[in-house]
Tab-separated table of C-alpha atoms in Angstrom:
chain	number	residue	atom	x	y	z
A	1	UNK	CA	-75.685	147.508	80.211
A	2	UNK	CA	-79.093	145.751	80.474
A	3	UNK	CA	-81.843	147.913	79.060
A	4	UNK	CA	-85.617	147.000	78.206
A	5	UNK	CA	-88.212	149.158	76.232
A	6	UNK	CA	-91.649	148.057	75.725
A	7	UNK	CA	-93.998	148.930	73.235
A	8	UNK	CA	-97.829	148.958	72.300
A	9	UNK	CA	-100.680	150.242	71.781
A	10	UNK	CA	-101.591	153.205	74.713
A	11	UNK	CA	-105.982	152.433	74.339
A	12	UNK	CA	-107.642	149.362	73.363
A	13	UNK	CA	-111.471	148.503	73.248
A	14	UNK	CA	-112.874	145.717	76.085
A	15	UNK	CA	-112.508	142.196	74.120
A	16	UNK	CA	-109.992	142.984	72.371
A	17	UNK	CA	-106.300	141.462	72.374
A	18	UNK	CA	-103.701	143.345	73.807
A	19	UNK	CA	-99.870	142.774	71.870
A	20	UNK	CA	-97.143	144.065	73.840
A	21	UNK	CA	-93.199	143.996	72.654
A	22	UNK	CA	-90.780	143.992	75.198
A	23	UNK	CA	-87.461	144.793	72.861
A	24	UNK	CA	-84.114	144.371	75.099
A	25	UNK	CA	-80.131	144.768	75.007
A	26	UNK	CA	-77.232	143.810	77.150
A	27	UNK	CA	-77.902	140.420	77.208
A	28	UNK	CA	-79.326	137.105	74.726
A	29	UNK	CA	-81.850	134.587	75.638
A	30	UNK	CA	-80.177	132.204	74.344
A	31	UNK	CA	-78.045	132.001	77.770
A	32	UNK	CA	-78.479	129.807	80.094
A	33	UNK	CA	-80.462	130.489	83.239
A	34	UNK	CA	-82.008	134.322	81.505
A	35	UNK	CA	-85.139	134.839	81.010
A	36	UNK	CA	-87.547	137.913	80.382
A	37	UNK	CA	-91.010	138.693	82.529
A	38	UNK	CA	-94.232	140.916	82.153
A	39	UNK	CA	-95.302	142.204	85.795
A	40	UNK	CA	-98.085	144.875	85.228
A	41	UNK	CA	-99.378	147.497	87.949
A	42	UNK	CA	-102.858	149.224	87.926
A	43	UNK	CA	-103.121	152.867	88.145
A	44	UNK	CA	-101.775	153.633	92.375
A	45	UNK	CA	-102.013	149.949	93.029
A	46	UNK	CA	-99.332	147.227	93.579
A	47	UNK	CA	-97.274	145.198	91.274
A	48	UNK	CA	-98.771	141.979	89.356
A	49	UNK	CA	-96.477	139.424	88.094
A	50	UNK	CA	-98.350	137.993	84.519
A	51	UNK	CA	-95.870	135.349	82.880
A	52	UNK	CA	-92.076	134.672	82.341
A	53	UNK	CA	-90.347	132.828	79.249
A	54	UNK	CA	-86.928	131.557	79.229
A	55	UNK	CA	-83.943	130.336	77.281
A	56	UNK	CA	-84.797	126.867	76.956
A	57	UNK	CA	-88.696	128.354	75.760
A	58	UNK	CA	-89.861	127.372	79.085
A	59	UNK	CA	-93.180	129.539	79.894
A	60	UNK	CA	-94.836	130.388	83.129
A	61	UNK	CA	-98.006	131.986	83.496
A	62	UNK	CA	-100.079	133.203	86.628
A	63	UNK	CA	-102.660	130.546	86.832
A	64	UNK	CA	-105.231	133.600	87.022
A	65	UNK	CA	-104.557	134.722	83.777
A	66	UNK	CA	-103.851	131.662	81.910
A	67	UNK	CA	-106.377	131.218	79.847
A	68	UNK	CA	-105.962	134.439	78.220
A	69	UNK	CA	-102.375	134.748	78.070
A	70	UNK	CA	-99.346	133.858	75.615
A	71	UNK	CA	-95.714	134.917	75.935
A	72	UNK	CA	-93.256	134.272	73.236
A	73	UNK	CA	-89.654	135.313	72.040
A	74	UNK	CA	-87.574	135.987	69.010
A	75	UNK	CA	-84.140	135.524	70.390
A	76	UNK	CA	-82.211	136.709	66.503
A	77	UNK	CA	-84.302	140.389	67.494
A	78	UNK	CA	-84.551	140.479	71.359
A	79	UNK	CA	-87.676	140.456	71.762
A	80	UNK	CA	-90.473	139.090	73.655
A	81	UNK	CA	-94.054	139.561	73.148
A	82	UNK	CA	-96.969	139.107	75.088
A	83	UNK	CA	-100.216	138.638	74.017
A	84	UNK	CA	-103.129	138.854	76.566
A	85	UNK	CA	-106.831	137.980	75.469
A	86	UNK	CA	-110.422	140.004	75.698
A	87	UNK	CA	-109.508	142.967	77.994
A	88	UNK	CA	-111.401	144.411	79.973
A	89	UNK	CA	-111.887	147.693	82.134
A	90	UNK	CA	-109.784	146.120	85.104
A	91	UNK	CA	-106.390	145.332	82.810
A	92	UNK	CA	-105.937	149.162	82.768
A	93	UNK	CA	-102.113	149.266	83.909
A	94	UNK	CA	-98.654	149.839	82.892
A	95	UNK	CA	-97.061	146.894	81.425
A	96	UNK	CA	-93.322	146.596	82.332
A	97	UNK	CA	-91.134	143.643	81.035
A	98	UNK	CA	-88.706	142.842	83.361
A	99	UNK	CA	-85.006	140.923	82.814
A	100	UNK	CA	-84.439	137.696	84.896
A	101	UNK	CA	-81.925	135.551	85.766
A	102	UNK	CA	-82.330	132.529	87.657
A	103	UNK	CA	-85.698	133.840	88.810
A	104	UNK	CA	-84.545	137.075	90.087
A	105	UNK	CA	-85.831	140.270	88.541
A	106	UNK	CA	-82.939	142.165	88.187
A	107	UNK	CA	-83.713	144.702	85.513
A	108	UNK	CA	-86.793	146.654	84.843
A	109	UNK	CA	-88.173	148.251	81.727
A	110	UNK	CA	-89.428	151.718	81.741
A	111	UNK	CA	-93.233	150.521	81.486
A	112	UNK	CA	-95.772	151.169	78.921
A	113	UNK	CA	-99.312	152.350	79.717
A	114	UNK	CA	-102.595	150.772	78.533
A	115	UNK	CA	-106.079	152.043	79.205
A	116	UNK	CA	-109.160	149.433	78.189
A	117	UNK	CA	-111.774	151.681	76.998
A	118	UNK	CA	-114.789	151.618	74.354
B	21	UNK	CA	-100.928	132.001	95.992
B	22	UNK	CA	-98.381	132.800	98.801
B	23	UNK	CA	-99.651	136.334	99.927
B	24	UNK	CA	-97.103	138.878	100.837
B	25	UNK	CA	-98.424	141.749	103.598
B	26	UNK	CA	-95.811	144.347	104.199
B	27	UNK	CA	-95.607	146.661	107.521
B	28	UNK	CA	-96.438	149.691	107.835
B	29	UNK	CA	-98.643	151.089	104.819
B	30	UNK	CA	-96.718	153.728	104.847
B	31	UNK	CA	-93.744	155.038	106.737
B	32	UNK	CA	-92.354	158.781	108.047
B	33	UNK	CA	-88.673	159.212	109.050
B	34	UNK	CA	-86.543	162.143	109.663
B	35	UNK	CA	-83.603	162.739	107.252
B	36	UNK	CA	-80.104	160.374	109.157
B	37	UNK	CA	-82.897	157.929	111.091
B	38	UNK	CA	-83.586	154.781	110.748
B	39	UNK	CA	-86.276	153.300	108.704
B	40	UNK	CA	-87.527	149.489	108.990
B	41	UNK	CA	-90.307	147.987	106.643
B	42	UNK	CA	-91.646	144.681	107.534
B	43	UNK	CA	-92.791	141.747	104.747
B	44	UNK	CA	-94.590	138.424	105.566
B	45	UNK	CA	-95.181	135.469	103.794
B	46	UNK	CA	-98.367	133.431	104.188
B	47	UNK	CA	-95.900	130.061	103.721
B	48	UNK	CA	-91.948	129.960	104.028
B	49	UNK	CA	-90.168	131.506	100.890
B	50	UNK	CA	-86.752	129.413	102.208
B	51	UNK	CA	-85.694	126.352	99.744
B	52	UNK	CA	-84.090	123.935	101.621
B	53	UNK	CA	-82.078	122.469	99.289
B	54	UNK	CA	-79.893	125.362	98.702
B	55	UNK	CA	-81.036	127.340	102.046
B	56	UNK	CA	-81.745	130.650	100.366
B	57	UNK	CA	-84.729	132.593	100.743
B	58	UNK	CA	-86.623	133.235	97.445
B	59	UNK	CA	-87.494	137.051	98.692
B	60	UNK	CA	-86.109	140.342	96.925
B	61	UNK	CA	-86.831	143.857	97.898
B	62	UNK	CA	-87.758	146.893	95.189
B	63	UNK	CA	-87.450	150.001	95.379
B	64	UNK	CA	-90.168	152.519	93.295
B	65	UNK	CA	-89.679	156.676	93.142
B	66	UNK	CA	-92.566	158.480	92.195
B	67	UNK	CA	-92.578	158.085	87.921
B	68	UNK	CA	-90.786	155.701	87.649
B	69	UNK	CA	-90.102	151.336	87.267
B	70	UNK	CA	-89.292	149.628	90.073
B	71	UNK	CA	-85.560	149.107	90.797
B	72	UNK	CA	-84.001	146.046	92.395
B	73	UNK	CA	-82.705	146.796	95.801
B	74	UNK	CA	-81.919	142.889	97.762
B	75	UNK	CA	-82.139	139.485	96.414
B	76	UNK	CA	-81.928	136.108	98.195
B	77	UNK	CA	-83.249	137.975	101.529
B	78	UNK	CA	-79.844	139.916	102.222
B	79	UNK	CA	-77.638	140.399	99.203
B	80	UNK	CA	-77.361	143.841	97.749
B	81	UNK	CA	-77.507	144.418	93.331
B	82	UNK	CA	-74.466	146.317	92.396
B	83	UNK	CA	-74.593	149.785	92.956
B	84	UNK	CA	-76.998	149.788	95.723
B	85	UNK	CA	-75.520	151.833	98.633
B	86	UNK	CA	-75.018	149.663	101.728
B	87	UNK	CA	-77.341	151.895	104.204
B	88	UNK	CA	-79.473	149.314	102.564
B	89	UNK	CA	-79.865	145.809	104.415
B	90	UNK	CA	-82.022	143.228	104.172
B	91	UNK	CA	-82.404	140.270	106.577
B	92	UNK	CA	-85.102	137.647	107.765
B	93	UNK	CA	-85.820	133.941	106.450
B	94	UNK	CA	-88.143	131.708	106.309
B	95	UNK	CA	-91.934	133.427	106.312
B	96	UNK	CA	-90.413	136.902	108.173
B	97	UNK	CA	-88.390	139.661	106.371
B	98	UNK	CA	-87.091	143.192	106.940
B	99	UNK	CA	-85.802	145.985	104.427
B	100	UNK	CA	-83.728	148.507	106.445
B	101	UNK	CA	-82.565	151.924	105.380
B	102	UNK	CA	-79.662	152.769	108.173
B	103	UNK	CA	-79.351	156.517	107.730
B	104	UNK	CA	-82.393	157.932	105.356
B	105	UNK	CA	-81.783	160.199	102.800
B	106	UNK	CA	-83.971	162.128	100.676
B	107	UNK	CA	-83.331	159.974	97.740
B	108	UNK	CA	-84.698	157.333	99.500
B	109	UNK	CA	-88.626	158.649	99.275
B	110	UNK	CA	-90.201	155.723	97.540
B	111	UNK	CA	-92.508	152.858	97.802
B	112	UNK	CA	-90.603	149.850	98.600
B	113	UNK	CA	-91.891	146.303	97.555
B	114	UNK	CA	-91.039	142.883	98.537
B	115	UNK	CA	-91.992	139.996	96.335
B	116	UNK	CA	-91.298	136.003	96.432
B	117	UNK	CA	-90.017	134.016	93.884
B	118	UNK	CA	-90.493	130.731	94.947
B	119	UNK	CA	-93.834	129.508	93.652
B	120	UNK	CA	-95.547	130.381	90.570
B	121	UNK	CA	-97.330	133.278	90.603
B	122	UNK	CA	-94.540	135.078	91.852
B	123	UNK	CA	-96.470	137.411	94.548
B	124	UNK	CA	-95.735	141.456	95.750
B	125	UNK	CA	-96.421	142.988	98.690
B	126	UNK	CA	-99.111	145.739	98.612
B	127	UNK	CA	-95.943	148.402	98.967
B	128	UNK	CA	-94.564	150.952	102.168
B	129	UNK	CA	-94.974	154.256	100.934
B	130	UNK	CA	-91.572	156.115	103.139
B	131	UNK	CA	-91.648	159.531	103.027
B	132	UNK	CA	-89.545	162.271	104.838
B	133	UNK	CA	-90.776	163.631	108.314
């Protein structure tokens, strides 16, 4: 059974950087073809796909928010972290990290919720 | 960016009826070399993540129940819902997977007349 949880802080101040831990279980990253995303979604607004890392430590990244993002894993504890660079106002969302295999998201976390807020 | 618009906004159908949401690519989502569509369909009750519903355009996740179809290729999709039940009040979003960033749809909202 594939299961995701992330974790985080619930407020952070505009300019500061947001560090997000997607822990998982039910499956490794070190096989081939997995992977894990972060797809966020602002309060009653649609779904925003952010970055994806993979097995082989390849990394994609929305070319919108590439300057301020960085996703990286720790396959011995599950986990995958994203790290996402002087928030602002407009990042409010919940965060989800997302299972994928050969592209697909297949498996969604429960979401955690961050508000940017001084 | 390929841009994803969905039809309708959002979506009222009586309990047994048919409901039919629409999704639309701004370029073709189909890879030639392996002739699947890079399209999946989600599914998102009120409080809660979204759940994957179709992948590759028309194949069903495990445990999905089969009043659930998807069809279309190319730049032109369609989520259907053969007999609605109540369960089924969500908002339903397609996305692409074929180009970096992968893109949603702004979401059908289907509720139950």
């Amino acid at each position: 059974q594939i299961t995701l949880k992330e974790s985080g802080p619930t407020v952070v101040k505009p300019t500061q950087t947001l560090t997000l831990t997607c822990t998982f279980s039910g499956f490794s990253l070190n096989t081939g073809g997995l992977g894990v995303a972060w797809i966020r979604q602002p309060p009653g607004k649609a779904l925003e796909w952010l970055a994806d890392i993979y097995w082989d430590d390849d990394k994609r990244y929305s070319p919108s928010l590439k300057s301020r993002v960085t996703i990286t894993k720790d396959t011995s504890k599950n986990q995958v972290v994203l790290t996402m660079s002087n928030m602002d106002p407009v990042d409010t969302a919940t965060y989800y990290c997302a299972h994928q295999s050969t592209t697909v998201t297949t498996h969604w976390g429960q979401g955690t919720p961050v508000t940017v807020s001084s | 960016d390929i841009v994803m618009t969905q039809s309708p906004d959002s979506l009222a159908v009586s309990l047994g009826e048919r409901a039919t949401i629409n999704c639309k690519s701004s370029q073709s989502v189909l890879y030639s070399s392996n002739n699947k569509n890079y399209l999946a369909w989600h599914q998102q009750k009120p409080g809660q993540p979204p759940k994957l519903l179709i992948y590759w355009a028309s194949t069903r996740q495990s445990g999905v129940p089969d009043r659930f179809s998807g069809s279309g290729s190319g730049t032109d999709f369609t989520l259907t819902i053969s007999s609605l039940q109540a369960e089924d009040v969500a908002v339903y979003y397609c996305q692409q997977y074929y180009s970096i960033p992968y893109t949603f749809g702004q979401g059908t909202k289907l509720e139950i007349k």
